[in-house]
mmCIF file of C-alpha atoms in Angstrom:
data_model
loop_
_atom_site.group_PDB
_atom_site.id
_atom_site.type_symbol
_atom_site.label_atom_id
_atom_site.label_comp_id
_atom_site.label_asym_id
_atom_site.label_seq_id
_atom_site.Cartn_x
_atom_site.Cartn_y
_atom_site.Cartn_z
ATOM 1 C CA MET A 1 17.641 -167.613 63.248
ATOM 2 C CA ASN A 2 18.199 -170.079 66.077
ATOM 3 C CA ASN A 3 21.872 -171.120 66.213
ATOM 4 C CA PHE A 4 20.993 -174.689 67.186
ATOM 5 C CA VAL A 5 18.654 -175.093 64.214
ATOM 6 C CA SER A 6 21.223 -173.461 61.976
ATOM 7 C CA SER A 7 24.045 -175.780 63.078
ATOM 8 C CA GLU A 8 21.756 -178.824 62.827
ATOM 9 C CA ILE A 9 21.271 -177.950 59.153
ATOM 10 C CA VAL A 10 24.619 -176.393 58.259
ATOM 11 C CA GLU A 11 26.925 -179.115 59.584
ATOM 12 C CA PRO A 12 25.373 -182.116 57.802
ATOM 13 C CA TYR A 13 25.342 -180.271 54.470
ATOM 14 C CA ALA A 14 28.947 -179.143 54.926
ATOM 15 C CA GLN A 15 29.909 -182.733 55.829
ATOM 16 C CA ALA A 16 28.100 -184.028 52.746
ATOM 17 C CA LEU A 17 29.923 -181.506 50.562
ATOM 18 C CA MET A 18 33.236 -182.574 52.120
ATOM 19 C CA SER A 19 32.416 -186.246 51.455
ATOM 20 C CA VAL A 20 31.789 -185.521 47.771
ATOM 21 C CA ALA A 21 34.957 -183.403 47.627
ATOM 22 C CA GLN A 22 37.093 -186.141 49.171
ATOM 23 C CA ALA A 23 35.584 -188.863 46.984
ATOM 24 C CA HIS A 24 36.485 -186.916 43.842
ATOM 25 C CA ASP A 25 39.743 -185.298 45.077
ATOM 26 C CA LEU A 26 38.142 -181.841 44.952
ATOM 27 C CA THR A 27 38.648 -180.618 48.533
ATOM 28 C CA ASP A 28 40.788 -177.625 47.546
ATOM 29 C CA ARG A 29 38.627 -176.830 44.529
ATOM 30 C CA PHE A 30 35.481 -176.780 46.684
ATOM 31 C CA GLY A 31 37.382 -174.576 49.117
ATOM 32 C CA GLU A 32 37.868 -172.092 46.288
ATOM 33 C CA ASP A 33 34.230 -172.489 45.236
ATOM 34 C CA THR A 34 32.931 -171.840 48.761
ATOM 35 C CA GLY A 35 35.173 -168.773 48.940
ATOM 36 C CA PHE A 36 33.750 -167.538 45.649
ATOM 37 C CA VAL A 37 30.163 -167.997 46.850
ATOM 38 C CA LEU A 38 30.917 -166.311 50.186
ATOM 39 C CA GLY A 39 32.341 -163.385 48.224
ATOM 40 C CA LEU A 40 29.172 -163.153 46.128
ATOM 41 C CA LEU A 41 26.996 -163.231 49.242
ATOM 42 C CA SER A 42 29.033 -160.605 51.075
ATOM 43 C CA GLU A 43 29.050 -158.265 48.071
ATOM 44 C CA SER A 44 25.338 -158.493 47.274
ATOM 45 C CA GLU A 45 22.577 -157.973 49.799
ATOM 46 C CA GLU A 46 20.134 -158.382 46.903
ATOM 47 C CA LEU A 47 21.429 -161.902 46.246
ATOM 48 C CA ARG A 48 21.093 -162.801 49.932
ATOM 49 C CA GLN A 49 17.520 -161.524 49.985
ATOM 50 C CA LEU A 50 16.603 -163.305 46.759
ATOM 51 C CA LEU A 51 17.928 -166.638 48.017
ATOM 52 C CA ALA A 52 16.256 -166.255 51.428
ATOM 53 C CA SER A 53 12.863 -165.181 50.092
ATOM 54 C CA PRO A 54 10.121 -167.814 50.218
ATOM 55 C CA LEU A 55 8.247 -165.797 47.565
ATOM 56 C CA ILE A 56 10.882 -166.403 44.875
ATOM 57 C CA LYS A 57 10.418 -169.700 43.048
ATOM 58 C CA SER A 58 13.165 -172.316 43.170
ATOM 59 C CA ASP A 59 13.656 -172.179 39.396
ATOM 60 C CA VAL A 60 14.443 -168.460 39.590
ATOM 61 C CA LYS A 61 16.938 -169.010 42.417
ATOM 62 C CA LYS A 62 18.626 -171.811 40.470
ATOM 63 C CA SER A 63 18.883 -169.765 37.277
ATOM 64 C CA VAL A 64 20.437 -166.854 39.194
ATOM 65 C CA LEU A 65 22.992 -169.185 40.801
ATOM 66 C CA VAL A 66 23.783 -170.786 37.436
ATOM 67 C CA ARG A 67 24.287 -167.364 35.807
ATOM 68 C CA LEU A 68 26.531 -166.164 38.632
ATOM 69 C CA ALA A 69 28.553 -169.287 39.301
ATOM 70 C CA SER A 70 28.488 -171.792 36.427
ATOM 71 C CA GLU A 71 31.634 -170.475 34.754
ATOM 72 C CA THR A 72 33.569 -170.313 38.031
ATOM 73 C CA VAL A 73 32.577 -173.247 40.239
ATOM 74 C CA HIS A 74 32.945 -176.974 39.618
ATOM 75 C CA PRO A 75 29.826 -178.667 38.146
ATOM 76 C CA PHE A 76 29.508 -180.885 41.260
ATOM 77 C CA PHE A 77 29.481 -177.773 43.436
ATOM 78 C CA LEU A 78 26.862 -176.128 41.230
ATOM 79 C CA ASN A 79 24.762 -179.274 41.572
ATOM 80 C CA PHE A 80 25.148 -178.987 45.359
ATOM 81 C CA LEU A 81 23.834 -175.396 45.197
ATOM 82 C CA ASN A 82 20.810 -176.640 43.253
ATOM 83 C CA ILE A 83 20.181 -179.329 45.896
ATOM 84 C CA LEU A 84 20.186 -176.649 48.598
ATOM 85 C CA VAL A 85 17.575 -174.716 46.599
ATOM 86 C CA ASP A 86 15.440 -177.819 45.971
ATOM 87 C CA ARG A 87 15.429 -178.732 49.660
ATOM 88 C CA GLY A 88 14.648 -175.195 50.819
ATOM 89 C CA ARG A 89 18.029 -174.893 52.537
ATOM 90 C CA VAL A 90 19.650 -172.238 50.361
ATOM 91 C CA LEU A 91 19.176 -169.605 53.061
ATOM 92 C CA PHE A 92 21.841 -171.559 54.988
ATOM 93 C CA LEU A 93 24.300 -171.283 52.070
ATOM 94 C CA ASP A 94 26.555 -168.798 53.869
ATOM 95 C CA GLY A 95 26.799 -171.059 56.914
ATOM 96 C CA VAL A 96 27.348 -174.204 54.864
ATOM 97 C CA CYS A 97 30.193 -172.564 52.923
ATOM 98 C CA LYS A 98 31.847 -171.275 56.101
ATOM 99 C CA GLN A 99 31.493 -174.659 57.797
ATOM 100 C CA TYR A 100 33.001 -176.392 54.745
ATOM 101 C CA GLN A 101 35.995 -174.088 55.040
ATOM 102 C CA VAL A 102 36.303 -174.990 58.737
ATOM 103 C CA LEU A 103 36.300 -178.690 57.799
ATOM 104 C CA LEU A 104 38.858 -178.089 55.052
ATOM 105 C CA ARG A 105 41.187 -176.201 57.409
ATOM 106 C CA LYS A 106 40.876 -179.035 59.936
ATOM 107 C CA LEU A 107 41.659 -181.611 57.237
ATOM 108 C CA LYS A 108 44.765 -179.690 56.153
ATOM 109 C CA GLY A 109 46.017 -178.699 59.622
ATOM 110 C CA THR A 110 45.357 -175.053 58.831
ATOM 111 C CA VAL A 111 44.137 -172.368 61.224
ATOM 112 C CA LEU A 112 42.199 -169.210 60.452
ATOM 113 C CA ALA A 113 43.675 -165.962 61.695
ATOM 114 C CA GLU A 114 41.299 -163.008 61.631
ATOM 115 C CA VAL A 115 43.347 -159.852 61.234
ATOM 116 C CA VAL A 116 42.040 -156.340 61.793
ATOM 117 C CA SER A 117 44.294 -153.483 60.682
ATOM 118 C CA THR A 118 44.045 -149.767 60.037
ATOM 119 C CA VAL A 119 45.134 -150.087 56.404
ATOM 120 C CA GLU A 120 45.327 -152.800 53.760
ATOM 121 C CA LEU A 121 48.227 -155.156 54.532
ATOM 122 C CA ASN A 122 50.892 -155.819 51.912
ATOM 123 C CA ASP A 123 52.173 -159.327 51.133
ATOM 124 C CA ALA A 124 55.258 -158.982 53.358
ATOM 125 C CA GLN A 125 53.097 -157.970 56.324
ATOM 126 C CA LYS A 126 50.703 -160.865 55.682
ATOM 127 C CA ASP A 127 53.638 -163.298 55.511
ATOM 128 C CA ALA A 128 55.029 -161.941 58.793
ATOM 129 C CA ILE A 129 51.638 -162.435 60.467
ATOM 130 C CA ARG A 130 51.394 -165.978 59.074
ATOM 131 C CA ARG A 131 54.858 -166.824 60.460
ATOM 132 C CA ARG A 132 53.990 -165.389 63.880
ATOM 133 C CA VAL A 133 50.694 -167.271 64.058
ATOM 134 C CA THR A 134 52.313 -170.519 62.843
ATOM 135 C CA GLY A 135 54.813 -170.246 65.694
ATOM 136 C CA LEU A 136 52.117 -169.490 68.261
ATOM 137 C CA VAL A 137 49.700 -172.282 67.457
ATOM 138 C CA SER A 138 52.010 -174.764 65.684
ATOM 139 C CA ALA A 139 49.781 -175.080 62.627
ATOM 140 C CA GLN A 140 50.938 -176.374 59.264
ATOM 141 C CA GLN A 141 49.333 -173.445 57.450
ATOM 142 C CA VAL A 142 47.594 -170.182 58.291
ATOM 143 C CA ASP A 143 44.710 -168.658 56.333
ATOM 144 C CA LEU A 144 44.236 -164.939 56.838
ATOM 145 C CA GLU A 145 40.886 -163.200 56.863
ATOM 146 C CA THR A 146 41.535 -159.464 56.890
ATOM 147 C CA ARG A 147 39.405 -156.421 57.491
ATOM 148 C CA ILE A 148 40.107 -152.739 57.990
ATOM 149 C CA ASP A 149 39.150 -150.719 61.077
ATOM 150 C CA PRO A 150 40.413 -147.108 60.942
ATOM 151 C CA ASP A 151 39.563 -146.683 64.665
ATOM 152 C CA LEU A 152 42.608 -148.793 65.606
ATOM 153 C CA ILE A 153 44.900 -145.780 64.941
ATOM 154 C CA GLY A 154 47.729 -148.160 63.978
ATOM 155 C CA GLY A 155 48.929 -151.750 64.333
ATOM 156 C CA VAL A 156 46.875 -154.933 64.114
ATOM 157 C CA ILE A 157 44.637 -157.231 66.127
ATOM 158 C CA ILE A 158 45.003 -160.938 65.360
ATOM 159 C CA LYS A 159 42.418 -163.485 66.503
ATOM 160 C CA VAL A 160 43.065 -167.216 66.223
ATOM 161 C CA GLY A 161 40.261 -169.238 67.771
ATOM 162 C CA SER A 162 39.803 -167.833 71.267
ATOM 163 C CA GLN A 163 43.311 -166.324 71.385
ATOM 164 C CA VAL A 164 43.621 -162.571 70.680
ATOM 165 C CA ILE A 165 46.861 -160.727 70.035
ATOM 166 C CA ASP A 166 46.238 -156.990 70.317
ATOM 167 C CA ALA A 167 49.188 -155.161 68.765
ATOM 168 C CA SER A 168 47.167 -152.052 67.949
ATOM 169 C CA LEU A 169 47.918 -148.543 69.168
ATOM 170 C CA ARG A 170 44.406 -148.355 70.600
ATOM 171 C CA GLY A 171 45.116 -151.534 72.618
ATOM 172 C CA GLN A 172 48.489 -150.215 73.784
ATOM 173 C CA LEU A 173 46.912 -146.915 74.869
ATOM 174 C CA ARG A 174 44.203 -148.809 76.739
ATOM 175 C CA ARG A 175 46.822 -150.929 78.549
ATOM 176 C CA ILE A 176 48.822 -147.816 79.457
ATOM 177 C CA GLY A 177 45.639 -146.198 80.790
ATOM 178 C CA LEU A 178 44.869 -149.273 82.879
ATOM 179 C CA SER A 179 48.388 -149.421 84.320
ATOM 180 C CA LEU A 180 48.261 -145.690 85.160
ATOM 181 C CA SER A 181 44.883 -146.005 86.857
ATOM 182 C CA SER A 182 46.001 -149.035 88.895
ATOM 183 C CA ALA A 183 49.224 -147.260 89.934
ATOM 184 C CA THR A 184 47.324 -144.445 91.646
#
């Protein structure tokens, strides 16, 4: 899908969701709700396909969303999901949720640090990464988005915006290889 078209649709809906959230003091709650929906979408390719399919009727899409989310998300947020279905914009749900989270982080002075590691990080390691990132970018808070890549051998790669901190063994070996090749 064209990125321009996507952003032309995603941003206004995310802004509208933020406006409703701010008007009703639900910014953090909608942040949790968008996280929940993003989790559902990442865990279920079937759900993504169902929501994106023009062959599935709107009523079916709405009933699936109600069954999956009504006990977890705020009623205003569920209503927002139904609006996306009614307007034929539900295939942009992933983008709208991610953009809402971007707006929420901006509102709260929070940055997103994407962390790639070889193994699951424990709480102490996550806290250490948060402290390091907070010092680097002088943010009030740091949200971590983690994923595992066994090819790293060891260590972590941290990405904050366009800044990348490569503290992985693979990165260190690559730098050693480059310094050896430039020394000859």
